[in-house]
Amino acid sequence: ALGQQGGAAFRDVVRNLDRFQALQTWRGSDRLSAIEAASRAAFPDLMREMDGIAAGADADFQDILLWNCRGDLPNSAEIMGEQGCTDVMIPADGGVLPAVIGHNEDDSPSFDGHCFVATVRPSNGRAGFTSFCVPGLLPGHTFGVNEAGLVQTINNIRPRDHQVGIGRHVVTRAVLGCRTLMDAAAILERRDRAAGFHHNLGQCAGPFWAVEAPASGCEIIAVETPRAHANHLVFDQFKNADQRIADSSRDRQSRADRLLADSSVGRNPLTILGDSAGDGLPICRKQLGGPDGGYTLATAVFEISAHAVDWRFYDDPTGPAILEGRQSVASND
């Protein structure tokens, strides 16, 4: 069903992208085969999900595999271009106000109107979830919430520490299916990952974490004060990492940090995610043909309380929500 929903866009849009064509140099390579083998050995059910996406999209599996491995290959920082995301995390206020995660999903403007939201209920024991989906890709690498009250949002990062291992899109899908954040941490701390992301994670009555997890390591930070994250490694463990830092990522990080320091911003992440002011490249990237090639496809806000996650999805962070819901979680008391 995921393949069918995004199939036309994968065939007509994705396969015509320059960055998809650049991936073809890895088609049939030993490295791609090794990443597939490692991913199937670790998460066979999720690779069967990828098989299903290919079948539903009427697409060659190698094309779907390449697309899902787009950040796992050594030259991916150049292939991926300038797309990225911005996140704002605001911890709970003394147990009275909920913890909040806000997320701008930025990618190619070519995807505008072709992405979709899926509610998935697996029959294999993994948690069901609701997630924003990009044609041809496993769910999990954007933003979503699962039936255990676990929220995950993802920021792309560009370190040059790639290795043969589990594909990072398989990892994010596995985390989205976890029932506890401790289970998610066990996945992110594995050292057999091909590449990685920055993960923003929260759960009802559970921890509130910012996680940087490139292939070379994993650092988990408890979010105790408001913080933002764009698309480069900023934690102390990785301060000397060899990475590409795009101008947009540097500018969005700097601008978001300044806005968070402004007491007038309060607890509304949309104030930051909808911002297009400042001296550098903007946080909100709704302008087609903008200066850095990135585009804000969607925005999400998750309010995480003890027993429920209230979520709202936006086409534009400066406008009204177009989809909203509540994921309730039974009390363990």
CSV table of C-alpha atoms in Angstrom, one decimal:
chain,number,residue,atom,x,y,z
A,1,ALA,CA,0.0,0.0,0.0
A,2,LEU,CA,2.9,2.4,0.8
A,3,GLY,CA,4.3,1.6,-2.7
A,4,GLN,CA,1.0,2.1,-4.4
A,5,GLN,CA,0.4,5.4,-2.7
A,6,GLY,CA,3.7,6.9,-3.8
A,7,GLY,CA,4.3,4.8,-6.9
A,8,ALA,CA,3.4,7.4,-9.5
A,9,ALA,CA,5.5,10.1,-7.9
A,10,PHE,CA,8.4,7.7,-7.6
A,11,ARG,CA,8.3,6.8,-11.2
A,12,ASP,CA,7.6,10.3,-12.6
A,13,VAL,CA,9.4,12.5,-10.1
A,14,VAL,CA,12.0,10.7,-8.1
A,15,ARG,CA,13.6,8.8,-11.0
A,16,ASN,CA,14.1,12.1,-12.8
A,17,LEU,CA,15.9,13.9,-10.0
A,18,ASP,CA,19.6,14.6,-10.6
A,19,ARG,CA,20.5,13.2,-7.2
A,20,PHE,CA,18.7,10.0,-8.0
A,21,GLN,CA,20.6,9.7,-11.2
A,22,ALA,CA,23.8,10.3,-9.3
A,23,LEU,CA,23.0,7.3,-7.1
A,24,GLN,CA,23.1,5.0,-10.1
A,25,THR,CA,26.9,4.8,-9.9
A,26,TRP,CA,26.4,2.5,-6.9
A,27,ARG,CA,23.9,0.3,-8.6
A,28,GLY,CA,24.9,-3.4,-8.3
A,29,SER,CA,28.0,-2.4,-6.3
A,30,ASP,CA,29.5,-4.6,-3.7
A,31,ARG,CA,29.0,-1.9,-1.1
A,32,LEU,CA,25.3,-1.6,-1.8
A,33,SER,CA,24.9,-5.3,-1.7
A,34,ALA,CA,26.7,-5.4,1.6
A,35,ILE,CA,24.4,-2.7,3.1
A,36,GLU,CA,21.4,-4.7,1.9
A,37,ALA,CA,22.7,-7.9,3.4
A,38,ALA,CA,23.4,-6.2,6.8
A,39,SER,CA,20.0,-4.6,6.8
A,40,ARG,CA,18.2,-7.9,6.0
A,41,ALA,CA,20.2,-9.8,8.7
A,42,ALA,CA,19.3,-7.2,11.4
A,43,PHE,CA,15.7,-6.3,10.4
A,44,PRO,CA,14.4,-8.9,7.9
A,45,ASP,CA,10.8,-7.8,8.3
A,46,LEU,CA,11.6,-4.1,7.5
A,47,MET,CA,13.5,-5.1,4.4
A,48,ARG,CA,10.4,-7.1,3.4
A,49,GLU,CA,8.5,-3.8,3.8
A,50,MET,CA,11.0,-2.3,1.3
A,51,ASP,CA,10.3,-5.2,-1.0
A,52,GLY,CA,6.6,-4.4,-0.7
A,53,ILE,CA,7.2,-0.8,-1.5
A,54,ALA,CA,9.0,-1.8,-4.7
A,55,ALA,CA,6.2,-4.2,-5.7
A,56,GLY,CA,3.4,-1.7,-4.9
A,57,ALA,CA,5.2,1.1,-6.8
A,58,ASP,CA,5.8,-1.1,-9.8
A,59,ALA,CA,9.5,-0.2,-9.5
A,60,ASP,CA,12.7,-2.1,-9.7
A,61,PHE,CA,13.9,-3.1,-6.3
A,62,GLN,CA,17.4,-1.9,-6.9
A,63,ASP,CA,16.0,1.6,-7.5
A,64,ILE,CA,14.0,1.5,-4.3
A,65,LEU,CA,17.1,0.2,-2.4
A,66,LEU,CA,19.3,2.9,-3.8
A,67,TRP,CA,16.8,5.6,-2.9
A,68,ASN,CA,16.6,4.3,0.7
A,69,CYS,CA,20.4,4.1,0.9
A,70,ARG,CA,20.8,7.7,-0.5
A,71,GLY,CA,22.5,8.8,2.7
A,72,ASP,CA,24.5,5.6,3.3
A,73,LEU,CA,27.0,5.9,0.5
A,74,PRO,CA,30.4,7.7,0.8
A,75,ASN,CA,29.6,10.6,-1.5
A,76,SER,CA,26.1,11.2,-0.2
A,77,ALA,CA,26.9,14.6,1.3
A,78,GLU,CA,27.4,15.8,-2.2
A,79,ILE,CA,24.5,13.8,-3.8
A,80,MET,CA,22.0,14.9,-1.2
A,81,GLY,CA,22.4,18.6,-1.9
A,82,GLU,CA,21.1,21.3,0.5
A,83,GLN,CA,17.9,19.7,1.8
A,84,GLY,CA,17.5,19.3,5.5
A,85,CYS,CA,15.1,20.0,8.4
A,86,THR,CA,14.8,22.2,11.5
A,87,ASP,CA,13.6,21.0,14.9
A,88,VAL,CA,12.6,22.7,18.1
A,89,MET,CA,12.3,20.8,21.4
A,90,ILE,CA,10.7,22.4,24.5
A,91,PRO,CA,10.7,20.2,27.7
A,92,ALA,CA,7.7,19.8,29.9
A,93,ASP,CA,7.1,22.5,32.5
A,94,GLY,CA,7.1,20.9,35.9
A,95,GLY,CA,4.7,18.2,34.7
A,96,VAL,CA,2.0,20.8,34.1
A,97,LEU,CA,2.6,21.7,30.5
A,98,PRO,CA,3.5,19.0,27.9
A,99,ALA,CA,6.8,18.6,26.3
A,100,VAL,CA,6.8,19.9,22.7
A,101,ILE,CA,8.6,18.8,19.5
A,102,GLY,CA,8.2,21.0,16.4
A,103,HIS,CA,9.6,20.0,13.1
A,104,ASN,CA,10.0,21.4,9.6
A,105,GLU,CA,10.3,18.7,6.9
A,106,ASP,CA,12.5,20.2,4.2
A,107,ASP,CA,13.5,18.5,1.0
A,108,SER,CA,13.2,19.0,-2.8
A,109,PRO,CA,10.3,21.2,-3.9
A,110,SER,CA,9.7,18.5,-6.6
A,111,PHE,CA,8.0,16.5,-3.8
A,112,ASP,CA,5.5,19.2,-3.0
A,113,GLY,CA,2.0,17.6,-3.4
A,114,HIS,CA,3.4,14.1,-3.7
A,115,CYS,CA,4.0,13.2,-0.1
A,116,PHE,CA,1.4,11.6,2.2
A,117,VAL,CA,0.5,10.7,5.7
A,118,ALA,CA,0.1,7.0,6.5
A,119,THR,CA,-1.3,5.2,9.5
A,120,VAL,CA,0.2,1.8,9.7
A,121,ARG,CA,-0.7,-1.1,11.9
A,122,PRO,CA,1.8,-3.9,11.5
A,123,SER,CA,0.9,-7.5,12.4
A,124,ASN,CA,4.5,-8.5,13.4
A,125,GLY,CA,4.5,-7.1,16.9
A,126,ARG,CA,6.1,-3.7,16.1
A,127,ALA,CA,4.1,-0.6,17.2
A,128,GLY,CA,1.7,0.9,14.8
A,129,PHE,CA,2.2,4.5,13.9
A,130,THR,CA,1.2,7.6,11.9
A,131,SER,CA,4.0,9.2,9.8
A,132,PHE,CA,4.7,11.6,7.0
A,133,CYS,CA,6.0,9.6,4.0
A,134,VAL,CA,8.1,10.4,0.9
A,135,PRO,CA,7.5,8.4,-2.2
A,136,GLY,CA,9.6,5.3,-2.4
A,137,LEU,CA,11.1,5.6,1.1
A,138,LEU,CA,10.4,3.6,4.3
A,139,PRO,CA,8.4,5.6,6.9
A,140,GLY,CA,10.4,6.9,9.8
A,141,HIS,CA,12.9,9.3,8.4
A,142,THR,CA,10.6,12.4,8.6
A,143,PHE,CA,8.2,12.7,11.6
A,144,GLY,CA,5.8,10.4,13.3
A,145,VAL,CA,4.1,9.1,16.4
A,146,ASN,CA,3.4,5.5,17.4
A,147,GLU,CA,0.8,3.8,19.4
A,148,ALA,CA,3.1,3.6,22.4
A,149,GLY,CA,3.2,7.4,22.6
A,150,LEU,CA,6.7,7.5,21.1
A,151,VAL,CA,7.5,10.5,18.9
A,152,GLN,CA,10.4,10.6,16.5
A,153,THR,CA,11.5,13.5,14.2
A,154,ILE,CA,14.7,13.4,12.1
A,155,ASN,CA,17.3,15.8,11.0
A,156,ASN,CA,19.7,14.9,8.2
A,157,ILE,CA,23.4,15.2,9.0
A,158,ARG,CA,26.4,15.0,6.7
A,159,PRO,CA,29.4,13.4,8.5
A,160,ARG,CA,32.0,11.6,6.3
A,161,ASP,CA,32.1,8.4,8.5
A,162,HIS,CA,30.2,6.0,6.3
A,163,GLN,CA,30.8,2.3,6.8
A,164,VAL,CA,29.2,-1.0,5.6
A,165,GLY,CA,26.3,-1.7,7.9
A,166,ILE,CA,22.5,-1.3,8.4
A,167,GLY,CA,21.0,1.4,6.3
A,168,ARG,CA,20.0,4.5,8.2
A,169,HIS,CA,16.4,4.5,6.8
A,170,VAL,CA,16.0,1.0,8.1
A,171,VAL,CA,17.2,2.2,11.5
A,172,THR,CA,14.7,5.1,11.6
A,173,ARG,CA,11.9,2.7,10.6
A,174,ALA,CA,13.0,0.3,13.4
A,175,VAL,CA,13.0,3.2,16.0
A,176,LEU,CA,9.5,4.2,14.9
A,177,GLY,CA,8.3,0.7,15.7
A,178,CYS,CA,9.8,0.6,19.2
A,179,ARG,CA,7.5,0.5,22.3
A,180,THR,CA,10.0,2.2,24.6
A,181,LEU,CA,12.8,4.7,24.2
A,182,MET,CA,15.2,2.3,25.8
A,183,ASP,CA,14.6,-0.1,22.9
A,184,ALA,CA,15.2,2.8,20.6
A,185,ALA,CA,18.5,3.7,22.3
A,186,ALA,CA,19.6,0.1,21.9
A,187,ILE,CA,19.1,0.4,18.1
A,188,LEU,CA,20.8,3.8,17.9
A,189,GLU,CA,23.8,2.6,19.9
A,190,ARG,CA,24.6,-0.2,17.6
A,191,ARG,CA,28.0,0.1,15.9
A,192,ASP,CA,27.0,-1.7,12.7
A,193,ARG,CA,25.0,1.2,11.2
A,194,ALA,CA,26.1,2.4,7.7
A,195,ALA,CA,25.4,6.1,8.5
A,196,GLY,CA,23.1,8.1,10.7
A,197,PHE,CA,20.8,10.9,11.6
A,198,HIS,CA,20.0,13.3,14.4
A,199,HIS,CA,16.9,11.9,16.2
A,200,ASN,CA,14.6,13.9,18.4
A,201,LEU,CA,12.7,11.5,20.6
A,202,GLY,CA,10.0,11.8,23.3
A,203,GLN,CA,7.5,9.5,24.9
A,204,CYS,CA,4.5,9.8,27.1
A,205,ALA,CA,5.7,9.6,30.8
A,206,GLY,CA,9.1,8.9,29.4
A,207,PRO,CA,12.4,10.5,28.5
A,208,PHE,CA,12.9,13.5,26.2
A,209,TRP,CA,16.0,13.1,24.2
A,210,ALA,CA,18.1,14.7,21.5
A,211,VAL,CA,20.3,12.0,19.8
A,212,GLU,CA,23.2,12.4,17.4
A,213,ALA,CA,23.9,9.0,15.9
A,214,PRO,CA,26.4,9.0,13.0
A,215,ALA,CA,28.0,5.7,12.0
A,216,SER,CA,30.9,6.4,14.3
A,217,GLY,CA,29.0,6.7,17.5
A,218,CYS,CA,25.9,7.8,19.4
A,219,GLU,CA,25.4,10.6,22.0
A,220,ILE,CA,22.1,10.9,23.8
A,221,ILE,CA,21.3,14.2,25.6
A,222,ALA,CA,18.3,14.7,27.9
A,223,VAL,CA,16.5,17.8,26.9
A,224,GLU,CA,16.1,19.9,30.0
A,225,THR,CA,16.0,23.4,28.4
A,226,PRO,CA,14.6,24.5,25.0
A,227,ARG,CA,16.9,23.6,22.1
A,228,ALA,CA,17.0,23.6,18.3
A,229,HIS,CA,18.7,21.4,15.8
A,230,ALA,CA,19.3,21.8,12.0
A,231,ASN,CA,21.5,19.6,9.9
A,232,HIS,CA,25.0,19.2,11.3
A,233,LEU,CA,26.5,17.6,14.4
A,234,VAL,CA,26.8,20.0,17.3
A,235,PHE,CA,27.2,17.8,20.4
A,236,ASP,CA,30.6,17.7,22.2
A,237,GLN,CA,31.3,14.1,21.3
A,238,PHE,CA,31.4,15.0,17.6
A,239,LYS,CA,32.8,18.6,17.7
A,240,ASN,CA,35.8,17.5,15.7
A,241,ALA,CA,33.9,15.3,13.3
A,242,ASP,CA,34.7,15.5,9.6
A,243,GLN,CA,31.4,16.7,8.2
A,244,ARG,CA,29.8,18.9,5.6
A,245,ILE,CA,28.0,21.9,7.1
A,246,ALA,CA,25.7,23.5,4.5
A,247,ASP,CA,25.2,27.3,4.7
A,248,SER,CA,21.5,26.8,5.2
A,249,SER,CA,22.1,24.5,8.2
A,250,ARG,CA,24.5,26.9,9.8
A,251,ASP,CA,22.1,29.8,9.3
A,252,ARG,CA,19.0,28.0,10.5
A,253,GLN,CA,20.8,26.7,13.6
A,254,SER,CA,22.1,30.2,14.5
A,255,ARG,CA,18.7,31.9,13.9
A,256,ALA,CA,16.8,29.2,15.9
A,257,ASP,CA,19.2,29.5,18.8
A,258,ARG,CA,18.8,33.3,18.9
A,259,LEU,CA,15.0,33.0,18.8
A,260,LEU,CA,14.9,30.4,21.6
A,261,ALA,CA,16.9,32.9,23.7
A,262,ASP,CA,14.1,35.5,23.2
A,263,SER,CA,11.6,35.2,26.1
A,264,SER,CA,8.8,36.4,23.8
A,265,VAL,CA,8.9,33.2,21.7
A,266,GLY,CA,7.4,31.2,24.6
A,267,ARG,CA,6.4,27.6,24.1
A,268,ASN,CA,5.1,27.9,20.5
A,269,PRO,CA,7.6,26.2,18.1
A,270,LEU,CA,5.7,27.6,15.1
A,271,THR,CA,7.1,31.1,15.9
A,272,ILE,CA,10.5,29.7,15.1
A,273,LEU,CA,9.6,27.2,12.4
A,274,GLY,CA,7.7,29.9,10.5
A,275,ASP,CA,10.5,32.4,10.7
A,276,SER,CA,11.9,33.8,7.5
A,277,ALA,CA,13.7,36.8,8.9
A,278,GLY,CA,17.2,37.2,10.0
A,279,ASP,CA,20.4,37.9,8.1
A,280,GLY,CA,21.0,34.5,6.7
A,281,LEU,CA,19.1,31.8,4.8
A,282,PRO,CA,15.6,31.3,6.3
A,283,ILE,CA,14.3,28.6,8.7
A,284,CYS,CA,10.9,28.5,6.9
A,285,ARG,CA,11.7,27.6,3.2
A,286,LYS,CA,8.3,27.9,1.5
A,287,GLN,CA,9.6,30.1,-1.2
A,288,LEU,CA,9.8,28.2,-4.5
A,289,GLY,CA,13.1,28.9,-6.2
A,290,GLY,CA,14.6,30.0,-2.9
A,291,PRO,CA,18.3,30.8,-2.6
A,292,ASP,CA,19.4,27.4,-1.2
A,293,GLY,CA,17.3,24.8,-3.1
A,294,GLY,CA,15.5,23.5,0.0
A,295,TYR,CA,11.8,23.6,0.5
A,296,THR,CA,9.6,23.1,3.6
A,297,LEU,CA,7.2,20.4,2.5
A,298,ALA,CA,5.3,20.1,5.9
A,299,THR,CA,5.5,21.1,9.5
A,300,ALA,CA,4.5,19.0,12.6
A,301,VAL,CA,4.0,19.9,16.2
A,302,PHE,CA,3.7,17.1,18.9
A,303,GLU,CA,2.6,17.9,22.4
A,304,ILE,CA,3.6,15.0,24.7
A,305,SER,CA,1.9,14.7,28.0
A,306,ALA,CA,1.8,11.8,30.5
A,307,HIS,CA,-0.9,9.8,28.7
A,308,ALA,CA,-1.3,11.2,25.2
A,309,VAL,CA,0.4,12.9,22.3
A,310,ASP,CA,-1.6,15.6,20.6
A,311,TRP,CA,-0.3,16.3,17.1
A,312,ARG,CA,-0.9,18.8,14.3
A,313,PHE,CA,0.4,18.7,10.8
A,314,TYR,CA,0.7,21.8,8.6
A,315,ASP,CA,1.3,22.5,5.0
A,316,ASP,CA,2.8,25.9,6.1
A,317,PRO,CA,3.9,26.7,9.6
A,318,THR,CA,2.4,30.2,9.3
A,319,GLY,CA,-1.0,28.8,8.4
A,320,PRO,CA,-3.7,26.5,10.0
A,321,ALA,CA,-3.2,22.9,10.7
A,322,ILE,CA,-4.5,20.6,7.9
A,323,LEU,CA,-4.5,17.4,9.9
A,324,GLU,CA,-4.6,16.7,13.6
A,325,GLY,CA,-5.2,14.0,16.1
A,326,ARG,CA,-4.5,12.4,19.5
A,327,GLN,CA,-2.6,9.3,20.3
A,328,SER,CA,-3.7,8.1,23.7
A,329,VAL,CA,-1.6,5.7,25.8
A,330,ALA,CA,-3.1,3.5,28.6
A,331,SER,CA,-1.7,4.2,32.0
A,332,ASN,CA,0.6,1.6,33.6
A,333,ASP,CA,-0.4,2.7,37.1
